[in-house]
Amino acid sequence: MNYRYFVPVEVYGGEDCVCGHAGVFARYGGRALIVTGKSSAKNGALSDVCSVLERNGQRYAIFDAVPQNPTVACVEAGAALARETGAQFVVAIGGGSPMDAAKAIAMLARQDVKGNIFSHEIGEDVLPMLHIPTTAGTGSEVTQYAILTNDEKQTKTSISAPSLFPKAAFLDGKYMRDLPLEITVNTALDAVSHAVEGMLSVRAGALSDALARESLRLLRGELAAIGRGDRTALSRQNLLEGATLAGMVIANTGTTPVHGMGYSLTYFHGIAHGRANGLLLPSFLKACARKIPERTAQICAALGTDINSFSEKVAALLGPRERFTEGELRAYAARAAQNKNVKNCLAEFSQEDLFGVLCEAFA
Ligand code: NAP
Ligand code: ZN
C-alpha cells in the first residue's frame, strides 16, 4: 500500500499539562481569542487557560457562543471578534464543536471569503491555534478538518487544509470529570468509529493502522469499563488518548460512509454526532464482512471481539434507538451515496447497499 502520514501537532498529555506548559502559550503573541462553549467555565479548562495567559502577561477575549454542530454564522461572529480584538492566536477549549469552530474562526480572521465558505480555497494565512479537548471523541485537536453545518446542502460539510492543523494540543482527562455518561458514550463511539473507518479507508497504511489498533485497544477497554459504570481518572485519560490517536488516523485516511450517513441523522433529527456513528457502525461492519472479509477480520481482532458481540455491546451502551420511515432512510442513503467518503472506502457501497445498512441499523 502507498500512503502518506502527516500530523504536525505538538501534543502534551497528562494532569495539569496546560498549566505546566505556559511557555507554549507564550510563543504565539500578546493577544489571544479563547473559543469555547458554556461547559468550559465549569470543567476547569477555562480558568486554567486564563491563569496561564495572565501569568504570561497575555491579553485575551472570550468567544463562548459556539453551539453544538457549529454554524457559519457562529464562526463569522467569532472571526469578527478576533479581528476587533486584534487576536494573534486562538485557544480552543471544548468538544469537537468549539474545536472545529476555532479552526474556521482562525482562518476567517485572516482570509476574506468571497461567497461560500465551503468552496473557499483555504490559504496558509491562519491564526495559530492551541487546542484543549474536553470530550474524548472527535480528535479535532490533531486533525485539519473543521465540520460546519451546511444549510444550503442540508448536511454537515468539512472544510479542510494543512493550515487548519492546530500548533499544539493538550490532553488532560481531568476536564472530563463531570462529563455526563451519555456524552462520554457518544464521543467514545465517535472515536471507535474513526479508528475503524480509518482501517476501512483506501488511504490506510502501516502507520495509520498501528495508531488505529492502539486506539481501539484503549477504547475497547474503557467502553467495557463504562458499561460497568466504572469511570476513573485513568480511564478518562485513556479515552482521551484513544480518541486523539483515532484523530491522527482520520487526519490521514479520512472517514467512510458511516460518517456520510450519520450527517443526515444529525442534520435532520439532531442526533449527536457520536451517537449517529455508533448507531450505524455495527451494521456497516456486517456489510463489510460480506464484501471484504479479511480486512473486517483484522478490524474485529483490533476490537477484540466478533461483530455480533460488538453490535450487542454498542446497542447496550446506546439504549433505545430512534425510528425512521422507509422514505427517510431511502433519502439518507441517497444523500450518503453523494458524499465523497463513499469512494474512500475499501469496500464498494452502492446507494442500495447503504439503504440496506440503514434498514438493518433501524430494523
Ligand atoms: P460537542 O458538540 O462539542 O459537545 C457536546 C456537549 O458536551 C455540549 O453540550 C458541550 O457543552 C458538552 N461538553 C463538552 N465538554 C464537556 C465537559 N468536559 N463537561 C461537561 N460537558 C461538556 O460534541 P463532540 O462530540 O465533542 O463534537 C461533535 C462535533 O465535532 C460535531 O460537530 C462533529 O461534526 C465534529 N467532529 C469533528 C471532527 C474533526 O476531525 N474535526 C471529527 C469528528 C467530529 P458546551 O459546548 O456548551 O461547552
Ligand atoms: Zn466523527
CSV table of C-alpha atoms and ligand atoms in Angstrom, one decimal:
chain,number,residue,atom,x,y,z
A,1,MET,CA,0.0,0.0,0.0
A,2,ASN,CA,1.2,3.5,-0.8
A,3,TYR,CA,0.5,6.1,1.9
A,4,ARG,CA,1.4,9.4,3.4
A,5,TYR,CA,1.4,10.1,7.1
A,6,PHE,CA,1.4,13.7,8.3
A,7,VAL,CA,0.2,15.2,11.7
A,8,PRO,CA,2.2,18.4,12.5
A,9,VAL,CA,0.7,18.9,16.0
A,10,GLU,CA,2.8,19.1,19.2
A,11,VAL,CA,0.9,17.0,21.8
A,12,TYR,CA,1.2,17.4,25.5
A,13,GLY,CA,-0.6,15.0,27.8
A,14,GLY,CA,-1.2,14.3,31.5
A,15,GLU,CA,-2.6,16.0,34.6
A,16,ASP,CA,-2.1,19.8,34.6
A,17,CYS,CA,-0.4,19.8,31.2
A,18,VAL,CA,-1.9,23.2,30.4
A,19,CYS,CA,-0.6,25.0,33.5
A,20,GLY,CA,2.7,23.1,33.2
A,21,HIS,CA,3.4,24.4,29.7
A,22,ALA,CA,2.7,28.1,29.9
A,23,GLY,CA,5.7,28.7,27.6
A,24,VAL,CA,3.9,27.1,24.7
A,25,PHE,CA,1.1,29.7,25.0
A,26,ALA,CA,3.7,32.5,25.3
A,27,ARG,CA,5.1,31.7,21.8
A,28,TYR,CA,2.2,33.0,19.8
A,29,GLY,CA,1.8,36.7,20.7
A,30,GLY,CA,0.3,39.1,23.3
A,31,ARG,CA,-3.4,38.7,22.4
A,32,ALA,CA,-5.5,35.5,22.3
A,33,LEU,CA,-9.1,34.7,21.4
A,34,ILE,CA,-10.4,31.9,23.5
A,35,VAL,CA,-13.1,29.9,21.6
A,36,THR,CA,-15.3,27.7,23.7
A,37,GLY,CA,-18.8,26.5,24.8
A,38,LYS,CA,-20.6,27.1,28.1
A,39,SER,CA,-19.3,24.0,29.9
A,40,SER,CA,-15.6,25.1,29.9
A,41,ALA,CA,-16.4,27.6,32.7
A,42,LYS,CA,-17.4,24.6,34.9
A,43,ASN,CA,-14.9,21.9,33.9
A,44,GLY,CA,-11.9,23.9,34.9
A,45,ALA,CA,-10.3,24.3,31.5
A,46,LEU,CA,-11.2,27.9,31.0
A,47,SER,CA,-9.8,29.0,34.4
A,48,ASP,CA,-6.5,27.1,33.7
A,49,VAL,CA,-6.1,28.8,30.3
A,50,CYS,CA,-6.9,32.2,31.7
A,51,SER,CA,-4.4,31.8,34.6
A,52,VAL,CA,-1.7,30.7,32.2
A,53,LEU,CA,-2.3,33.7,29.9
A,54,GLU,CA,-2.4,36.1,32.8
A,55,ARG,CA,0.8,34.6,34.2
A,56,ASN,CA,2.4,35.2,30.8
A,57,GLY,CA,1.1,38.8,30.6
A,58,GLN,CA,-1.0,37.9,27.6
A,59,ARG,CA,-4.4,39.6,27.0
A,60,TYR,CA,-7.5,37.6,25.9
A,61,ALA,CA,-11.1,37.9,24.8
A,62,ILE,CA,-13.5,35.0,25.2
A,63,PHE,CA,-16.0,33.8,22.5
A,64,ASP,CA,-18.2,31.3,24.2
A,65,ALA,CA,-21.1,31.3,21.8
A,66,VAL,CA,-20.3,28.1,19.9
A,67,PRO,CA,-23.4,25.8,19.7
A,68,GLN,CA,-23.3,22.1,19.1
A,69,ASN,CA,-22.8,21.5,15.3
A,70,PRO,CA,-21.3,25.0,14.7
A,71,THR,CA,-22.9,27.2,12.1
A,72,VAL,CA,-21.3,29.5,9.5
A,73,ALA,CA,-23.0,32.5,11.3
A,74,CYS,CA,-21.3,31.5,14.6
A,75,VAL,CA,-17.8,31.2,13.1
A,76,GLU,CA,-18.3,34.6,11.3
A,77,ALA,CA,-19.2,36.2,14.6
A,78,GLY,CA,-16.1,34.6,16.3
A,79,ALA,CA,-13.9,35.8,13.5
A,80,ALA,CA,-15.3,39.4,13.8
A,81,LEU,CA,-14.4,39.3,17.5
A,82,ALA,CA,-10.9,38.0,16.6
A,83,ARG,CA,-10.4,40.9,14.2
A,84,GLU,CA,-11.9,43.5,16.5
A,85,THR,CA,-9.6,42.5,19.5
A,86,GLY,CA,-6.5,42.0,17.4
A,87,ALA,CA,-6.1,38.4,18.3
A,88,GLN,CA,-2.8,36.9,17.3
A,89,PHE,CA,-3.7,33.3,18.2
A,90,VAL,CA,-6.7,31.2,19.1
A,91,VAL,CA,-7.1,28.9,22.1
A,92,ALA,CA,-9.9,26.3,21.6
A,93,ILE,CA,-11.4,24.7,24.6
A,94,GLY,CA,-14.2,22.1,24.3
A,95,GLY,CA,-15.6,19.2,22.4
A,96,GLY,CA,-15.5,18.9,18.6
A,97,SER,CA,-17.9,21.8,18.2
A,98,PRO,CA,-15.7,24.6,19.8
A,99,MET,CA,-12.5,23.0,18.5
A,100,ASP,CA,-13.8,22.9,14.9
A,101,ALA,CA,-15.3,26.4,15.2
A,102,ALA,CA,-12.0,27.7,16.4
A,103,LYS,CA,-10.3,26.5,13.2
A,104,ALA,CA,-12.8,28.2,10.9
A,105,ILE,CA,-12.5,31.4,13.1
A,106,ALA,CA,-8.7,31.3,12.9
A,107,MET,CA,-9.0,31.1,9.1
A,108,LEU,CA,-11.7,33.7,8.7
A,109,ALA,CA,-9.9,36.1,10.9
A,110,ARG,CA,-7.1,36.3,8.3
A,111,GLN,CA,-8.7,35.4,5.0
A,112,ASP,CA,-11.5,37.1,3.0
A,113,VAL,CA,-14.0,34.6,1.9
A,114,LYS,CA,-15.9,35.7,-1.2
A,115,GLY,CA,-19.2,33.8,-1.3
A,116,ASN,CA,-19.4,30.4,0.2
A,117,ILE,CA,-17.0,29.2,2.9
A,118,PHE,CA,-17.4,25.6,1.7
A,119,SER,CA,-15.9,26.4,-1.7
A,120,HIS,CA,-13.3,28.8,-0.4
A,121,GLU,CA,-9.7,27.8,-1.2
A,122,ILE,CA,-8.1,27.9,2.2
A,123,GLY,CA,-4.7,29.6,2.1
A,124,GLU,CA,-1.7,29.4,4.5
A,125,ASP,CA,-2.6,32.5,6.5
A,126,VAL,CA,-4.4,31.2,9.5
A,127,LEU,CA,-4.0,32.4,13.2
A,128,PRO,CA,-2.0,29.8,15.1
A,129,MET,CA,-4.2,27.6,17.3
A,130,LEU,CA,-3.8,25.7,20.6
A,131,HIS,CA,-6.5,23.0,21.2
A,132,ILE,CA,-7.7,21.6,24.5
A,133,PRO,CA,-10.3,18.8,24.1
A,134,THR,CA,-12.9,18.4,26.9
A,135,THR,CA,-14.6,15.4,25.3
A,136,ALA,CA,-12.8,12.2,24.2
A,137,GLY,CA,-14.2,11.7,20.7
A,138,THR,CA,-13.6,13.8,17.7
A,139,GLY,CA,-9.8,14.0,17.7
A,140,SER,CA,-10.2,17.5,16.2
A,141,GLU,CA,-7.2,18.6,18.2
A,142,VAL,CA,-5.0,16.7,15.8
A,143,THR,CA,-6.9,17.0,12.5
A,144,GLN,CA,-7.0,19.6,9.7
A,145,TYR,CA,-10.8,19.4,9.5
A,146,ALA,CA,-13.5,21.7,10.7
A,147,ILE,CA,-17.0,20.4,10.2
A,148,LEU,CA,-19.7,23.0,9.9
A,149,THR,CA,-23.5,22.9,9.4
A,150,ASN,CA,-24.2,23.5,5.7
A,151,ASP,CA,-27.8,24.7,5.4
A,152,GLU,CA,-27.7,25.1,1.7
A,153,LYS,CA,-26.9,21.4,1.2
A,154,GLN,CA,-28.8,20.3,4.3
A,155,THR,CA,-25.9,18.4,5.7
A,156,LYS,CA,-22.6,18.8,7.6
A,157,THR,CA,-19.6,19.7,5.5
A,158,SER,CA,-15.9,19.6,6.3
A,159,ILE,CA,-13.6,22.4,5.4
A,160,SER,CA,-10.0,21.1,5.3
A,161,ALA,CA,-6.5,22.3,4.7
A,162,PRO,CA,-3.0,21.7,6.2
A,163,SER,CA,-3.1,25.2,7.7
A,164,LEU,CA,-6.0,24.1,9.9
A,165,PHE,CA,-3.9,21.8,12.0
A,166,PRO,CA,-3.6,23.2,15.5
A,167,LYS,CA,0.0,24.0,16.5
A,168,ALA,CA,-0.4,22.1,19.8
A,169,ALA,CA,-2.9,20.0,21.7
A,170,PHE,CA,-3.2,19.5,25.5
A,171,LEU,CA,-4.7,16.2,26.7
A,172,ASP,CA,-5.9,16.4,30.3
A,173,GLY,CA,-8.6,14.0,31.3
A,174,LYS,CA,-9.4,15.9,34.5
A,175,TYR,CA,-11.6,18.3,32.4
A,176,MET,CA,-13.9,15.4,31.7
A,177,ARG,CA,-14.5,14.6,35.4
A,178,ASP,CA,-18.2,15.7,35.2
A,179,LEU,CA,-18.8,14.8,31.5
A,180,PRO,CA,-22.3,13.2,31.5
A,181,LEU,CA,-22.4,9.5,30.8
A,182,GLU,CA,-24.4,9.9,27.6
A,183,ILE,CA,-21.8,12.3,26.1
A,184,THR,CA,-19.0,10.1,27.3
A,185,VAL,CA,-20.6,7.1,25.4
A,186,ASN,CA,-21.4,9.1,22.3
A,187,THR,CA,-18.0,10.6,22.0
A,188,ALA,CA,-16.2,7.3,22.7
A,189,LEU,CA,-18.2,5.7,19.9
A,190,ASP,CA,-17.2,8.5,17.6
A,191,ALA,CA,-13.6,7.7,18.4
A,192,VAL,CA,-14.1,4.0,17.8
A,193,SER,CA,-15.8,4.8,14.5
A,194,HIS,CA,-12.8,7.0,13.5
A,195,ALA,CA,-10.3,4.2,14.2
A,196,VAL,CA,-12.4,1.5,12.4
A,197,GLU,CA,-13.3,3.7,9.4
A,198,GLY,CA,-9.6,4.6,9.2
A,199,MET,CA,-8.8,0.9,8.8
A,200,LEU,CA,-11.6,0.7,6.1
A,201,SER,CA,-10.2,3.6,4.1
A,202,VAL,CA,-8.4,3.2,0.8
A,203,ARG,CA,-5.8,5.6,2.3
A,204,ALA,CA,-5.0,3.3,5.3
A,205,GLY,CA,-1.3,2.3,5.7
A,206,ALA,CA,1.0,0.7,8.2
A,207,LEU,CA,1.3,3.8,10.3
A,208,SER,CA,-2.4,4.7,10.4
A,209,ASP,CA,-3.2,1.0,11.1
A,210,ALA,CA,-0.7,1.0,14.1
A,211,LEU,CA,-2.4,4.0,15.5
A,212,ALA,CA,-5.9,2.7,14.9
A,213,ARG,CA,-5.1,-0.6,16.6
A,214,GLU,CA,-3.7,1.1,19.7
A,215,SER,CA,-6.6,3.5,19.8
A,216,LEU,CA,-9.1,0.5,19.7
A,217,ARG,CA,-7.1,-1.3,22.4
A,218,LEU,CA,-7.5,1.7,24.7
A,219,LEU,CA,-11.1,2.5,23.7
A,220,ARG,CA,-12.5,-1.1,23.9
A,221,GLY,CA,-11.2,-1.5,27.5
A,222,GLU,CA,-12.7,1.8,28.5
A,223,LEU,CA,-16.0,1.1,26.7
A,224,ALA,CA,-16.3,-2.1,28.8
A,225,ALA,CA,-15.5,-0.1,31.9
A,226,ILE,CA,-18.2,2.5,31.0
A,227,GLY,CA,-20.6,-0.4,30.7
A,228,ARG,CA,-19.8,-1.5,34.2
A,229,GLY,CA,-20.3,2.1,35.4
A,230,ASP,CA,-16.6,2.5,36.1
A,231,ARG,CA,-15.0,5.9,35.4
A,232,THR,CA,-11.7,6.7,37.0
A,233,ALA,CA,-9.1,9.4,36.3
A,234,LEU,CA,-7.0,6.9,34.4
A,235,SER,CA,-10.0,5.7,32.3
A,236,ARG,CA,-10.8,9.3,31.3
A,237,GLN,CA,-7.1,9.8,30.2
A,238,ASN,CA,-7.2,6.5,28.3
A,239,LEU,CA,-10.3,7.6,26.5
A,240,LEU,CA,-8.8,10.9,25.6
A,241,GLU,CA,-5.6,9.4,24.3
A,242,GLY,CA,-7.6,6.7,22.4
A,243,ALA,CA,-9.6,9.5,20.7
A,244,THR,CA,-6.6,11.5,19.9
A,245,LEU,CA,-4.9,8.5,18.3
A,246,ALA,CA,-8.1,7.9,16.2
A,247,GLY,CA,-7.9,11.6,15.2
A,248,MET,CA,-4.4,11.1,13.9
A,249,VAL,CA,-5.8,8.2,11.9
A,250,ILE,CA,-8.5,10.1,10.2
A,251,ALA,CA,-6.3,13.1,9.6
A,252,ASN,CA,-4.5,10.7,7.2
A,253,THR,CA,-7.3,8.4,6.0
A,254,GLY,CA,-10.5,10.4,6.1
A,255,THR,CA,-13.8,8.7,7.0
A,256,THR,CA,-16.2,6.4,5.2
A,257,PRO,CA,-20.0,6.2,4.6
A,258,VAL,CA,-20.6,5.7,8.4
A,259,HIS,CA,-19.9,9.4,8.8
A,260,GLY,CA,-21.7,10.1,5.4
A,261,MET,CA,-24.9,8.5,6.7
A,262,GLY,CA,-24.6,9.9,10.2
A,263,TYR,CA,-24.6,13.5,9.0
A,264,SER,CA,-28.3,13.1,7.9
A,265,LEU,CA,-29.2,11.8,11.3
A,266,THR,CA,-27.6,14.8,12.9
A,267,TYR,CA,-28.9,17.4,10.4
A,268,PHE,CA,-32.5,16.2,10.2
A,269,HIS,CA,-33.0,14.8,13.7
A,270,GLY,CA,-30.4,16.5,16.0
A,271,ILE,CA,-28.9,13.1,16.9
A,272,ALA,CA,-25.4,13.7,18.5
A,273,HIS,CA,-22.6,13.0,16.0
A,274,GLY,CA,-21.0,10.2,18.0
A,275,ARG,CA,-24.4,8.5,18.7
A,276,ALA,CA,-25.2,8.7,15.0
A,277,ASN,CA,-21.9,6.8,14.2
A,278,GLY,CA,-22.5,4.3,17.0
A,279,LEU,CA,-26.0,3.5,15.7
A,280,LEU,CA,-24.6,2.8,12.2
A,281,LEU,CA,-21.1,1.3,12.7
A,282,PRO,CA,-22.1,-2.3,13.6
A,283,SER,CA,-24.4,-2.7,10.6
A,284,PHE,CA,-21.8,-1.2,8.3
A,285,LEU,CA,-19.2,-3.6,9.6
A,286,LYS,CA,-21.5,-6.5,9.0
A,287,ALA,CA,-21.9,-5.4,5.4
A,288,CYS,CA,-18.1,-5.0,5.2
A,289,ALA,CA,-17.7,-8.6,6.5
A,290,ARG,CA,-19.5,-9.8,3.4
A,291,LYS,CA,-17.6,-7.6,1.0
A,292,ILE,CA,-14.0,-7.5,2.4
A,293,PRO,CA,-13.9,-10.4,4.9
A,294,GLU,CA,-10.1,-10.4,5.6
A,295,ARG,CA,-9.9,-6.7,6.4
A,296,THR,CA,-13.0,-6.9,8.5
A,297,ALA,CA,-11.5,-9.8,10.4
A,298,GLN,CA,-8.4,-7.6,11.2
A,299,ILE,CA,-10.7,-4.9,12.5
A,300,CYS,CA,-12.6,-7.4,14.7
A,301,ALA,CA,-9.2,-8.6,16.1
A,302,ALA,CA,-8.4,-4.9,16.9
A,303,LEU,CA,-11.8,-4.6,18.6
A,304,GLY,CA,-11.1,-7.8,20.5
A,305,THR,CA,-14.4,-9.3,19.6
A,306,ASP,CA,-16.7,-10.6,16.8
A,307,ILE,CA,-19.2,-8.4,15.0
A,308,ASN,CA,-22.3,-9.7,16.8
A,309,SER,CA,-20.8,-9.2,20.3
A,310,PHE,CA,-19.6,-5.8,19.2
A,311,SER,CA,-23.0,-4.9,18.0
A,312,GLU,CA,-24.6,-6.1,21.3
A,313,LYS,CA,-22.2,-4.1,23.4
A,314,VAL,CA,-22.7,-1.0,21.4
A,315,ALA,CA,-26.5,-1.5,21.5
A,316,ALA,CA,-26.4,-1.8,25.3
A,317,LEU,CA,-24.5,1.5,25.6
A,318,LEU,CA,-26.8,3.4,23.2
A,319,GLY,CA,-30.1,2.3,24.7
A,320,PRO,CA,-33.4,2.5,22.7
A,321,ARG,CA,-33.0,3.5,19.1
A,322,GLU,CA,-34.7,6.2,17.1
A,323,ARG,CA,-37.2,5.2,14.5
A,324,PHE,CA,-37.3,6.4,10.9
A,325,THR,CA,-39.7,5.8,8.0
A,326,GLU,CA,-38.5,3.9,4.9
A,327,GLY,CA,-38.8,7.1,2.9
A,328,GLU,CA,-36.4,8.8,5.3
A,329,LEU,CA,-33.9,6.0,5.2
A,330,ARG,CA,-34.0,6.0,1.4
A,331,ALA,CA,-33.4,9.7,1.3
A,332,TYR,CA,-30.4,9.4,3.7
A,333,ALA,CA,-28.9,6.6,1.6
A,334,ALA,CA,-29.2,8.8,-1.5
A,335,ARG,CA,-27.5,11.7,0.3
A,336,ALA,CA,-24.7,9.4,1.7
A,337,ALA,CA,-24.1,8.0,-1.8
A,338,GLN,CA,-23.3,11.5,-3.0
A,339,ASN,CA,-20.7,12.1,-0.2
A,340,LYS,CA,-17.1,11.8,-1.2
A,341,ASN,CA,-16.3,9.4,1.6
A,342,VAL,CA,-18.1,6.6,-0.3
A,343,LYS,CA,-15.2,6.5,-2.6
A,344,ASN,CA,-12.8,6.5,0.4
A,345,CYS,CA,-13.9,3.0,1.5
A,346,LEU,CA,-12.1,-0.2,0.6
A,347,ALA,CA,-15.4,-1.9,0.0
A,348,GLU,CA,-17.8,-0.6,-2.7
A,349,PHE,CA,-21.1,0.6,-1.4
A,350,SER,CA,-24.0,1.4,-3.8
A,351,GLN,CA,-26.9,3.5,-2.7
A,352,GLU,CA,-28.9,0.3,-2.3
A,353,ASP,CA,-26.2,-1.2,-0.1
A,354,LEU,CA,-26.3,1.9,2.1
A,355,PHE,CA,-30.1,1.7,2.3
A,356,GLY,CA,-29.6,-1.9,3.5
A,357,VAL,CA,-27.2,-0.8,6.2
A,358,LEU,CA,-29.6,1.9,7.4
A,359,CYS,CA,-32.5,-0.6,7.4
A,360,GLU,CA,-30.5,-3.1,9.4
A,361,ALA,CA,-29.4,-0.3,11.9
A,362,PHE,CA,-33.0,0.8,12.5
A,363,ALA,CA,-34.9,-2.5,12.0
B,1,NAP,P1,-19.8,18.9,21.3
B,1,NAP,O1,-20.9,19.3,20.4
B,1,NAP,O2,-18.5,19.6,21.2
B,1,NAP,O3,-20.2,18.8,22.8
B,1,NAP,C1,-21.3,18.1,23.2
B,1,NAP,C2,-21.8,18.6,24.5
B,1,NAP,O4,-20.9,18.3,25.6
B,1,NAP,C3,-22.1,20.1,24.6
B,1,NAP,O5,-23.3,20.3,25.3
B,1,NAP,C4,-20.9,20.5,25.4
B,1,NAP,O6,-21.2,21.7,26.1
B,1,NAP,C5,-20.7,19.4,26.4
B,1,NAP,N1,-19.4,19.3,27.0
B,1,NAP,C6,-18.2,19.4,26.3
B,1,NAP,N2,-17.2,19.1,27.2
B,1,NAP,C7,-17.7,18.9,28.4
B,1,NAP,C8,-17.2,18.6,29.7
B,1,NAP,N3,-15.9,18.5,29.9
B,1,NAP,N4,-18.1,18.5,30.7
B,1,NAP,C9,-19.4,18.6,30.5
B,1,NAP,N5,-20.0,18.9,29.3
B,1,NAP,C10,-19.1,19.0,28.3
B,1,NAP,O7,-19.6,17.3,21.0
B,1,NAP,P2,-18.4,16.4,20.4
B,1,NAP,O8,-19.0,15.1,20.1
B,1,NAP,O9,-17.2,16.6,21.1
B,1,NAP,O10,-18.1,17.1,19.0
B,1,NAP,C11,-19.0,16.9,17.9
B,1,NAP,C12,-18.7,17.9,16.8
B,1,NAP,O11,-17.3,17.6,16.3
B,1,NAP,C13,-19.6,17.7,15.6
B,1,NAP,O12,-19.9,19.0,15.0
B,1,NAP,C14,-18.8,16.9,14.6
B,1,NAP,O13,-19.2,17.0,13.3
B,1,NAP,C15,-17.4,17.4,14.9
B,1,NAP,N6,-16.3,16.4,14.5
B,1,NAP,C16,-15.1,16.9,14.1
B,1,NAP,C17,-14.1,16.1,13.7
B,1,NAP,C18,-12.8,16.7,13.2
B,1,NAP,O14,-11.9,15.9,12.8
B,1,NAP,N7,-12.6,18.0,13.2
B,1,NAP,C19,-14.2,14.7,13.8
B,1,NAP,C20,-15.4,14.2,14.2
B,1,NAP,C21,-16.5,15.1,14.6
B,1,NAP,P3,-20.6,23.2,25.6
B,1,NAP,O15,-20.2,23.1,24.2
B,1,NAP,O16,-21.8,24.1,25.8
B,1,NAP,O17,-19.5,23.5,26.5
B,2,ZN,ZN,-16.7,11.7,13.9
